[in-house]
Coordinates of C-alpha atoms and ligand atoms in Angstrom, one line a residue:
M82 CA 59.3 39.3 19.8
T83 CA 56.9 36.4 19.7
E84 CA 54.5 36.5 22.6
I85 CA 54.1 33.2 24.4
R86 CA 50.9 32.4 26.2
L87 CA 50.8 29.2 28.3
Y88 CA 48.0 27.4 30.1
N89 CA 49.0 27.3 33.8
T90 CA 47.5 24.4 35.8
K91 CA 48.0 26.5 38.9
T92 CA 45.7 29.4 37.9
R93 CA 43.7 27.3 35.4
K94 CA 44.2 30.1 32.8
K95 CA 46.1 30.8 29.7
Q96 CA 48.5 33.6 30.6
V97 CA 51.2 35.6 28.9
F98 CA 54.6 34.0 29.8
K99 CA 56.9 36.5 31.6
P100 CA 60.1 34.8 32.8
L101 CA 61.5 35.7 36.2
D102 CA 64.7 36.7 34.4
A103 CA 64.8 36.8 30.6
Q104 CA 68.5 36.2 30.7
N105 CA 68.0 33.0 32.6
V106 CA 64.8 31.2 31.7
R107 CA 64.5 27.9 33.6
M108 CA 62.3 24.9 32.8
Y109 CA 62.1 21.6 34.7
V110 CA 60.4 18.5 33.5
C111 CA 59.9 15.3 35.5
G112 CA 61.8 12.5 33.7
P113 CA 61.5 8.8 33.7
T114 CA 62.0 6.2 36.4
V115 CA 64.7 4.1 34.8
Y116 CA 64.2 0.4 34.9
D117 CA 62.7 -0.4 31.4
R118 CA 62.4 0.9 27.9
A119 CA 60.3 4.1 27.5
H120 CA 56.8 3.3 26.2
I121 CA 55.2 5.6 23.7
G122 CA 53.2 7.5 26.3
N123 CA 56.5 8.5 28.0
A124 CA 57.5 10.1 24.7
R125 CA 54.6 12.6 24.9
P126 CA 56.0 15.0 27.6
V127 CA 59.4 14.7 26.0
I128 CA 58.2 15.9 22.6
V129 CA 55.9 18.5 24.0
F130 CA 58.5 20.1 26.2
D131 CA 61.1 19.8 23.5
V132 CA 59.0 22.0 21.3
L133 CA 58.6 24.5 24.1
F134 CA 62.4 24.4 24.7
R135 CA 63.0 25.2 21.0
L136 CA 60.5 28.0 21.1
L137 CA 62.0 29.5 24.3
R138 CA 65.5 29.3 22.8
H139 CA 64.3 31.0 19.7
V140 CA 62.6 33.8 21.7
Y141 CA 65.2 34.3 24.5
G142 CA 68.3 33.0 22.9
E143 CA 70.0 29.6 23.3
K144 CA 72.3 30.8 26.1
H145 CA 69.5 32.2 28.1
V146 CA 67.4 29.1 28.5
T147 CA 68.1 26.1 30.8
Y148 CA 66.1 22.9 30.5
A149 CA 66.5 20.3 33.2
R150 CA 65.0 16.8 33.1
N151 CA 65.8 14.3 35.9
F152 CA 66.3 10.6 36.0
T153 CA 64.7 8.8 38.9
D154 CA 67.3 6.2 39.6
V155 CA 66.2 5.2 43.1
D156 CA 62.8 3.5 43.3
D157 CA 61.2 0.3 44.4
K158 CA 60.5 -0.8 40.8
I159 CA 64.2 -0.6 40.1
N160 CA 65.0 -2.6 43.2
A161 CA 62.5 -5.2 42.1
R162 CA 64.0 -5.4 38.6
A163 CA 67.5 -5.8 40.1
A164 CA 66.3 -8.6 42.5
E165 CA 64.5 -10.6 39.8
S166 CA 67.3 -10.2 37.2
G167 CA 70.3 -10.7 39.5
R168 CA 71.9 -7.6 38.0
S169 CA 73.2 -4.6 39.9
I170 CA 71.0 -1.5 40.2
R171 CA 73.7 0.7 38.6
E172 CA 73.9 -1.6 35.6
I173 CA 70.1 -1.4 35.1
T174 CA 69.9 2.3 35.5
D175 CA 72.9 3.0 33.3
E176 CA 71.6 0.8 30.6
T177 CA 68.0 2.2 30.7
I178 CA 69.3 5.8 30.6
G179 CA 71.3 5.0 27.5
W180 CA 68.3 3.5 25.8
Y181 CA 66.2 6.4 26.8
L182 CA 68.5 9.0 25.4
E183 CA 68.9 7.0 22.2
D184 CA 65.2 6.5 21.7
M185 CA 64.3 10.2 22.5
A186 CA 67.0 11.4 20.1
A187 CA 65.6 9.2 17.4
L188 CA 62.3 11.1 17.9
G189 CA 64.1 14.3 17.1
N190 CA 64.3 15.6 20.6
L191 CA 67.2 17.8 21.8
E192 CA 68.9 16.8 24.9
P193 CA 68.1 18.9 28.0
D194 CA 71.0 21.1 29.3
K195 CA 70.9 19.2 32.6
A196 CA 70.0 15.6 33.3
P197 CA 70.4 15.2 37.1
R198 CA 70.2 11.7 38.6
A199 CA 68.3 11.5 42.0
T200 CA 71.1 9.6 43.6
E201 CA 73.5 12.5 43.0
Y202 CA 71.3 14.8 45.2
I203 CA 70.8 12.7 48.3
D204 CA 72.6 15.2 50.6
Q205 CA 70.4 18.0 49.3
M206 CA 67.3 15.9 50.0
V207 CA 68.4 15.1 53.5
T208 CA 69.1 18.8 54.2
M209 CA 65.7 19.8 52.9
I210 CA 63.9 17.1 54.9
A211 CA 65.7 18.3 58.1
E212 CA 64.6 21.8 57.4
L213 CA 61.0 20.7 57.0
I214 CA 61.1 18.9 60.3
A215 CA 62.6 22.0 62.0
S216 CA 59.9 24.2 60.7
G217 CA 57.1 21.8 61.8
H218 CA 56.0 20.6 58.3
A219 CA 57.3 17.1 58.7
Y220 CA 57.9 14.6 61.5
A221 CA 60.0 11.5 62.0
A222 CA 58.3 8.2 63.1
E223 CA 59.6 4.7 63.1
G224 CA 62.5 5.4 60.8
H225 CA 60.3 7.2 58.3
V226 CA 59.9 10.9 57.8
L227 CA 56.5 12.2 56.7
F228 CA 55.2 15.5 55.4
D229 CA 52.3 16.7 57.5
V230 CA 49.7 17.8 54.8
T231 CA 47.6 19.7 57.4
S232 CA 50.6 22.0 58.0
Y233 CA 50.2 23.5 54.5
E234 CA 47.0 25.4 54.0
K235 CA 47.2 25.3 50.2
Y236 CA 47.6 21.5 50.0
G237 CA 45.4 20.3 47.1
S238 CA 45.2 23.7 45.3
L239 CA 47.3 22.7 42.3
S240 CA 45.3 19.7 41.4
G241 CA 42.0 21.2 42.7
R242 CA 41.3 18.9 45.6
S243 CA 40.5 19.3 49.3
I244 CA 42.2 17.1 51.9
D245 CA 38.8 15.8 53.1
D246 CA 37.7 14.8 49.5
M247 CA 41.1 13.1 49.1
I248 CA 40.7 11.1 52.2
A249 CA 37.1 10.1 51.3
G250 CA 37.9 9.2 47.7
A251 CA 41.4 7.8 47.7
R252 CA 42.7 4.4 48.7
V253 CA 45.6 5.9 50.6
E254 CA 48.1 3.7 52.4
V255 CA 47.1 3.5 56.1
A256 CA 50.3 3.1 58.1
P257 CA 50.5 3.2 61.9
Y258 CA 53.3 5.8 61.8
K259 CA 51.2 8.4 59.9
R260 CA 49.3 11.1 61.7
N261 CA 47.0 11.6 58.8
P262 CA 46.4 9.1 56.0
M263 CA 47.3 11.7 53.3
D264 CA 50.8 12.4 54.8
F265 CA 53.4 11.3 52.4
V266 CA 56.8 9.8 52.7
L267 CA 60.0 12.0 52.6
W268 CA 62.3 9.3 53.8
K269 CA 62.0 5.6 54.5
P270 CA 64.2 3.0 56.1
S271 CA 66.1 0.6 53.9
A272 CA 66.9 -3.1 54.8
D273 CA 70.5 -4.1 54.4
D274 CA 69.9 -5.6 50.9
L275 CA 68.3 -2.4 49.5
P276 CA 70.0 0.9 48.5
G277 CA 70.4 3.2 51.5
W278 CA 72.2 6.3 52.7
D279 CA 73.0 7.3 56.3
S280 CA 70.7 10.1 57.6
P281 CA 69.7 11.5 61.0
W282 CA 66.7 9.1 60.8
G283 CA 68.8 6.0 60.2
R284 CA 69.9 4.3 57.0
G285 CA 67.3 4.8 54.4
R286 CA 66.3 6.2 51.0
P287 CA 64.2 9.2 49.9
G288 CA 60.6 9.2 48.8
W289 CA 60.0 10.1 45.2
H290 CA 58.6 13.6 45.5
I291 CA 61.4 15.2 47.5
E292 CA 63.8 14.5 44.7
C293 CA 62.4 17.1 42.3
S294 CA 62.1 19.7 45.1
A295 CA 65.7 19.2 46.1
M296 CA 67.1 19.1 42.5
T297 CA 65.3 22.2 41.3
R298 CA 66.5 24.1 44.4
A299 CA 70.1 23.0 43.7
L300 CA 69.9 23.7 40.0
F301 CA 67.6 26.7 39.8
G302 CA 67.2 28.2 43.2
E303 CA 63.9 28.8 45.1
R304 CA 62.0 30.1 42.1
F305 CA 62.0 29.1 38.5
D306 CA 59.7 29.5 35.5
I307 CA 58.1 26.3 34.1
H308 CA 57.5 22.9 35.5
G309 CA 56.2 20.2 33.3
G310 CA 55.1 16.6 33.1
G311 CA 52.2 14.4 32.2
L312 CA 48.8 15.0 33.7
D313 CA 49.0 11.8 35.8
L314 CA 51.8 13.6 37.8
A315 CA 49.6 16.6 38.8
F316 CA 48.4 14.5 41.8
P317 CA 50.1 13.4 44.0
H318 CA 53.6 14.0 42.6
H319 CA 53.4 17.7 41.8
E320 CA 51.0 18.6 44.6
N321 CA 53.6 17.1 47.0
E322 CA 56.6 18.7 45.3
K323 CA 54.8 22.1 45.6
A324 CA 53.9 21.5 49.2
Q325 CA 57.5 20.7 50.2
S326 CA 58.9 23.7 48.3
C327 CA 56.2 26.3 49.1
C328 CA 55.2 25.6 52.6
E329 CA 57.8 27.9 54.0
A330 CA 58.9 30.1 51.1
G331 CA 55.3 31.0 50.0
E332 CA 53.0 30.5 47.0
D333 CA 55.2 32.6 44.7
S334 CA 58.2 30.3 45.2
F335 CA 59.0 27.2 43.2
A336 CA 57.4 26.9 39.7
Q337 CA 55.6 29.9 38.3
V338 CA 53.9 28.0 35.5
W339 CA 52.8 24.4 35.8
M340 CA 52.1 22.6 32.5
H341 CA 50.7 19.1 32.0
N342 CA 50.3 17.1 28.8
E343 CA 47.2 15.0 28.5
M344 CA 47.6 11.2 28.2
L345 CA 48.2 9.1 25.1
Q346 CA 46.0 6.1 24.2
V347 CA 46.4 3.5 21.5
E348 CA 43.7 2.8 18.9
G349 CA 41.1 4.4 21.3
R350 CA 42.0 2.4 24.4
K351 CA 44.2 2.9 27.4
M352 CA 47.6 1.3 26.8
S353 CA 47.9 -1.9 28.7
K354 CA 50.0 -5.0 28.5
S355 CA 46.9 -7.3 28.7
L356 CA 45.2 -5.6 25.7
G357 CA 48.3 -6.1 23.7
N358 CA 48.4 -2.4 22.7
F359 CA 51.4 -1.5 24.9
F360 CA 54.6 -0.8 23.0
S361 CA 57.9 0.9 23.5
V362 CA 59.3 3.7 21.4
R363 CA 62.0 1.2 20.3
E364 CA 59.4 -1.3 19.1
L365 CA 57.8 1.3 17.0
L366 CA 61.1 2.4 15.5
D367 CA 62.0 -1.2 14.8
Q368 CA 58.7 -1.7 13.0
G369 CA 60.1 0.8 10.5
Y370 CA 58.4 4.0 11.5
P371 CA 61.0 6.8 11.1
G372 CA 61.3 8.9 14.3
E373 CA 60.0 12.0 12.5
V374 CA 56.8 10.2 11.5
I375 CA 56.2 9.3 15.2
R376 CA 56.9 12.9 16.2
F377 CA 54.6 14.2 13.5
V378 CA 51.7 12.1 14.8
F379 CA 52.3 13.5 18.3
L380 CA 52.5 17.1 17.1
S381 CA 49.3 16.8 15.2
T382 CA 47.3 16.8 18.5
H383 CA 47.4 19.7 20.9
Y384 CA 49.2 18.7 24.1
R385 CA 46.2 19.4 26.4
K386 CA 44.0 17.0 24.4
P387 CA 44.0 13.3 24.9
M388 CA 46.0 11.8 22.0
D389 CA 45.2 8.6 20.2
W390 CA 48.0 6.7 18.5
T391 CA 46.7 4.8 15.5
E392 CA 48.3 3.0 12.6
K393 CA 46.2 5.0 10.2
K394 CA 47.4 8.3 11.5
A395 CA 51.0 7.1 11.4
D396 CA 50.7 5.9 7.8
A397 CA 49.1 9.2 6.7
A398 CA 51.9 11.1 8.5
E399 CA 54.5 9.0 6.8
A400 CA 53.0 9.6 3.3
K401 CA 53.0 13.4 3.9
L402 CA 56.5 13.6 5.4
R403 CA 58.0 11.4 2.6
K404 CA 56.4 13.6 0.0
W405 CA 57.7 16.8 1.6
H406 CA 61.1 15.3 2.1
S407 CA 61.3 14.2 -1.5
I408 CA 60.4 17.7 -2.7
I409 CA 63.0 19.3 -0.3
N410 CA 65.6 16.8 -1.6
A411 CA 64.9 17.6 -5.2
T412 CA 64.9 21.4 -4.7
V413 CA 66.7 22.6 -1.7
E414 CA 70.4 23.0 -0.9
L415 CA 70.4 21.5 2.6
N416 CA 73.3 23.7 3.8
N417 CA 71.0 26.7 3.4
V418 CA 68.2 25.3 5.6
S419 CA 67.9 27.2 8.9
A420 CA 65.5 26.6 11.8
E421 CA 66.1 30.2 12.8
R422 CA 64.2 31.3 9.7
V423 CA 61.0 29.6 10.8
S424 CA 57.9 31.4 9.6
R425 CA 56.3 34.1 11.8
T426 CA 52.9 32.4 11.4
V427 CA 54.3 29.1 12.8
L428 CA 55.9 30.9 15.8
D429 CA 52.6 32.6 16.5
A430 CA 50.7 29.3 16.5
L431 CA 53.3 27.8 18.9
G432 CA 53.2 30.9 21.1
D433 CA 49.5 30.3 21.6
D434 CA 49.9 27.6 24.2
L435 CA 52.0 25.5 21.9
N436 CA 49.4 24.9 19.3
T437 CA 51.4 22.4 17.2
H438 CA 48.4 21.3 15.3
L439 CA 47.8 24.8 14.0
A440 CA 51.5 25.2 13.3
I441 CA 51.5 22.2 11.1
A442 CA 48.4 23.4 9.3
R443 CA 50.1 26.7 8.6
I444 CA 53.3 25.1 7.4
E445 CA 51.2 23.1 4.9
K446 CA 49.1 26.1 3.8
E447 CA 52.1 28.3 3.3
F448 CA 53.8 25.6 1.3
N449 CA 50.8 25.2 -0.9
D450 CA 50.1 28.9 -1.4
E451 CA 53.6 30.0 -2.3
T452 CA 53.8 30.5 -6.1
D453 CA 57.6 30.2 -6.3
R454 CA 58.0 26.5 -5.8
H455 CA 61.7 26.8 -4.8
D456 CA 60.9 29.3 -2.1
A457 CA 58.0 27.1 -1.0
A458 CA 60.3 24.1 -0.6
H459 CA 63.0 26.1 1.1
Q460 CA 60.6 27.6 3.7
L461 CA 59.0 24.2 4.2
A462 CA 62.5 22.9 5.1
N463 CA 63.1 25.8 7.5
N464 CA 59.8 25.1 9.3
L465 CA 60.2 21.4 9.5
S466 CA 63.7 21.8 10.8
F467 CA 62.4 24.1 13.6
L468 CA 59.9 21.5 14.7
G469 CA 62.5 18.7 14.6
L470 CA 60.9 17.0 11.6
L471 CA 63.8 17.1 9.1
S472 CA 66.5 14.6 9.9
L473 CA 69.2 13.4 7.5
D474 CA 68.3 9.7 8.0
M475 CA 64.9 10.1 6.4
L476 CA 66.2 12.5 3.8
S477 CA 68.9 10.2 2.6
A478 CA 66.5 7.3 2.2
T479 CA 64.1 9.5 0.2
H480 CA 67.0 10.8 -1.8
A481 CA 67.6 7.4 -3.2
V482 CA 64.1 7.2 -4.5
W483 CA 64.5 10.5 -6.2
I484 CA 67.6 9.9 -8.2
D485 CA 65.8 11.5 -11.1
K486 CA 63.5 8.6 -11.5
S487 CA 60.6 9.6 -9.4
S488 CA 58.3 9.9 -12.4
Q489 CA 58.6 6.1 -12.9
L490 CA 56.6 5.5 -9.7
T491 CA 53.3 6.7 -8.5
E492 CA 53.1 8.5 -5.1
P493 CA 52.0 5.5 -3.0
Q494 CA 54.8 3.5 -4.7
Q495 CA 57.3 6.2 -3.8
V496 CA 56.2 6.1 -0.2
A497 CA 56.5 2.4 0.0
M498 CA 59.9 2.5 -1.7
G499 CA 61.1 5.3 0.7
A500 CA 60.0 3.3 3.7
L501 CA 61.8 0.2 2.5
L502 CA 65.0 2.0 1.7
D503 CA 64.9 3.7 5.0
R504 CA 64.5 0.4 6.8
R505 CA 67.3 -1.1 4.8
N506 CA 69.6 1.9 5.6
K507 CA 68.9 1.4 9.3
A508 CA 69.5 -2.3 9.1
K509 CA 72.9 -1.6 7.4
Q510 CA 73.8 0.9 10.2
M511 CA 73.0 -1.7 12.8
R512 CA 75.1 -4.2 10.7
N513 CA 72.0 -6.3 10.3
W514 CA 73.0 -7.7 6.9
V515 CA 70.3 -10.4 7.0
E516 CA 67.5 -7.8 7.2
A517 CA 69.2 -5.5 4.6
D518 CA 69.6 -8.4 2.2
R519 CA 66.0 -9.5 2.8
I520 CA 64.7 -6.1 1.8
R521 CA 66.9 -6.1 -1.3
D522 CA 65.6 -9.5 -2.3
D523 CA 62.0 -8.6 -1.6
L524 CA 62.4 -5.5 -3.9
L525 CA 64.0 -7.6 -6.6
A526 CA 61.0 -10.0 -6.4
A527 CA 58.7 -7.0 -6.9
G528 CA 60.8 -6.0 -9.9
I529 CA 63.1 -3.3 -8.5
R530 CA 66.9 -3.9 -8.6
L531 CA 68.9 -1.9 -6.0
I532 CA 72.4 -0.7 -6.8
D533 CA 74.5 0.5 -3.9
K534 CA 76.7 3.4 -4.8
S535 CA 78.9 5.7 -2.7
E536 CA 76.4 8.6 -2.9
G537 CA 73.3 6.5 -1.9
T538 CA 71.3 3.6 -3.2
D539 CA 70.3 3.8 -6.8
W540 CA 67.7 1.6 -8.4
E541 CA 66.1 0.5 -11.7
L542 CA 62.9 -1.2 -12.7
T543 CA 63.3 -4.7 -14.2
Q544 CA 60.8 -6.1 -16.7
D545 CA 59.1 -8.0 -13.8
F546 CA 58.1 -4.8 -12.1
D547 CA 54.8 -5.4 -10.2
P548 CA 53.4 -2.3 -8.4
T549 CA 51.0 -4.4 -6.3
K550 CA 53.9 -6.4 -4.9
L551 CA 55.8 -3.3 -4.1
E552 CA 52.9 -1.7 -2.3
A553 CA 52.3 -4.9 -0.3
L554 CA 55.9 -4.9 1.0
K555 CA 55.5 -1.9 3.3
Ligands
LIG184 P1 57.1 7.7 34.6 O1 58.4 7.1 34.2 O2 56.0 6.7 34.7 O3 57.2 8.6 35.8 O4 56.7 8.6 33.4 C1 57.5 9.6 32.8 C2 56.6 10.6 32.1 O5 55.7 10.0 31.1 C3 55.7 11.4 33.1 O6 55.8 12.8 32.7 C4 54.4 10.8 32.8 O7 53.4 11.8 33.1 C5 54.4 10.6 31.3 N1 53.4 9.5 30.9 C6 53.3 8.3 31.3 N2 52.3 7.6 30.6 C7 51.8 8.5 29.7 C8 50.8 8.4 28.7 N3 50.1 7.3 28.5 N4 50.5 9.5 28.0 C9 51.3 10.6 28.2 N5 52.2 10.8 29.1 C10 52.5 9.7 29.9
LIG185 ZN1 59.0 15.5 39.7

């Protein structure tokens, strides 16, 4: 059995992972607040914990792992979006959830087993808040309920802060109804035009943190194995979740292992709308990057290191994946590909705190070292499939390039051609005939005639073939 070691933010150590119950391994990851398209930073925890999900399923069996990721569908940003657009909250959250699932699937992520929405767990939140008041960890004041951080000795231990430092360093909201500036909101009053639910403290809505505490308790019970999210959530969100859940039940309750991915930047700078380097996953996909290419770039950096998205990396990843996919297409019977037969060396790399960078290096080395080229291609396909890097979309585009004519094109030309055919296939799927025809015409101008056939797109070089034009088309 593959040994899994994970870095635990709570203990600040890499530790051997021992599930509470190997028959019922439970992982919870904080999901998005749904009012807008996911940006590419939001994709990082999704990809990281998807790889962990795949590894856990491989080791413990599919039926013995439950992965839950929530949707925060009650939040002031959603209310503001509804007010400015004149649309209903439900319309906005439903639409955003649909986009999110579509975009994350395009990046090769499996769907979690459970995707609870916060608004479906309001009763459980109200119950939990009432319990916290009864046990002296929370108090009601002016229609609000607040958690009293001084009532929980370990407050700050997850993120490594002391309450005094926090007060000195942070610009916390000072509100007259708070006993201590660090006390955080469990419940707040709602005006008539905002979403609200009846409660013992009047009509109102929950604070953000209580949602994950109530949902994990409802889905998993008092203790579960892994809790994940981006590093920006460690404080205050996770610190507050832990306080709410552990103040009575003790330090060994709630999540056993806390995992945090480092943040993503773009071309060396923090993503920001004003710098013009802020983009959504959908925008990247629409620019023509196949989902696997985006995923490959993410997996090339270990999750606990800051990651830089650059066009250069994406282009290098695309060239490599297209080459591999072409070889797989030419050599391997796809029905025989099985993620279950992933290489031991790859599993060992992933077992070492999810070292995806090393896993990819090993996949490449194994492929290069194997003398039997058919076996090499077959194992490459098994390994890529395990990591979610082998989808039929990209294979079918590459397939067209390889209808026994690959030798007519150099490698960079094949890459350019694969990318264009891929984009054209997608345009056709979306019934965007203008874009599909434009790509066909551009290729013809570069001297390549496309011939659509039932088994895929065939092509031939015309006497006007101009390699520089082809390469410039990408
Ligand atoms: P949010 O919808 O802002 O709560 O974010 C959803 C998830 O995306 C959380 O796990 C965040 O930690 C994560 N996240 C947001 N921005 C980034 C980023 N730039 N890099 C990596 N993860 C991020
Ligand atoms: Zn959460």
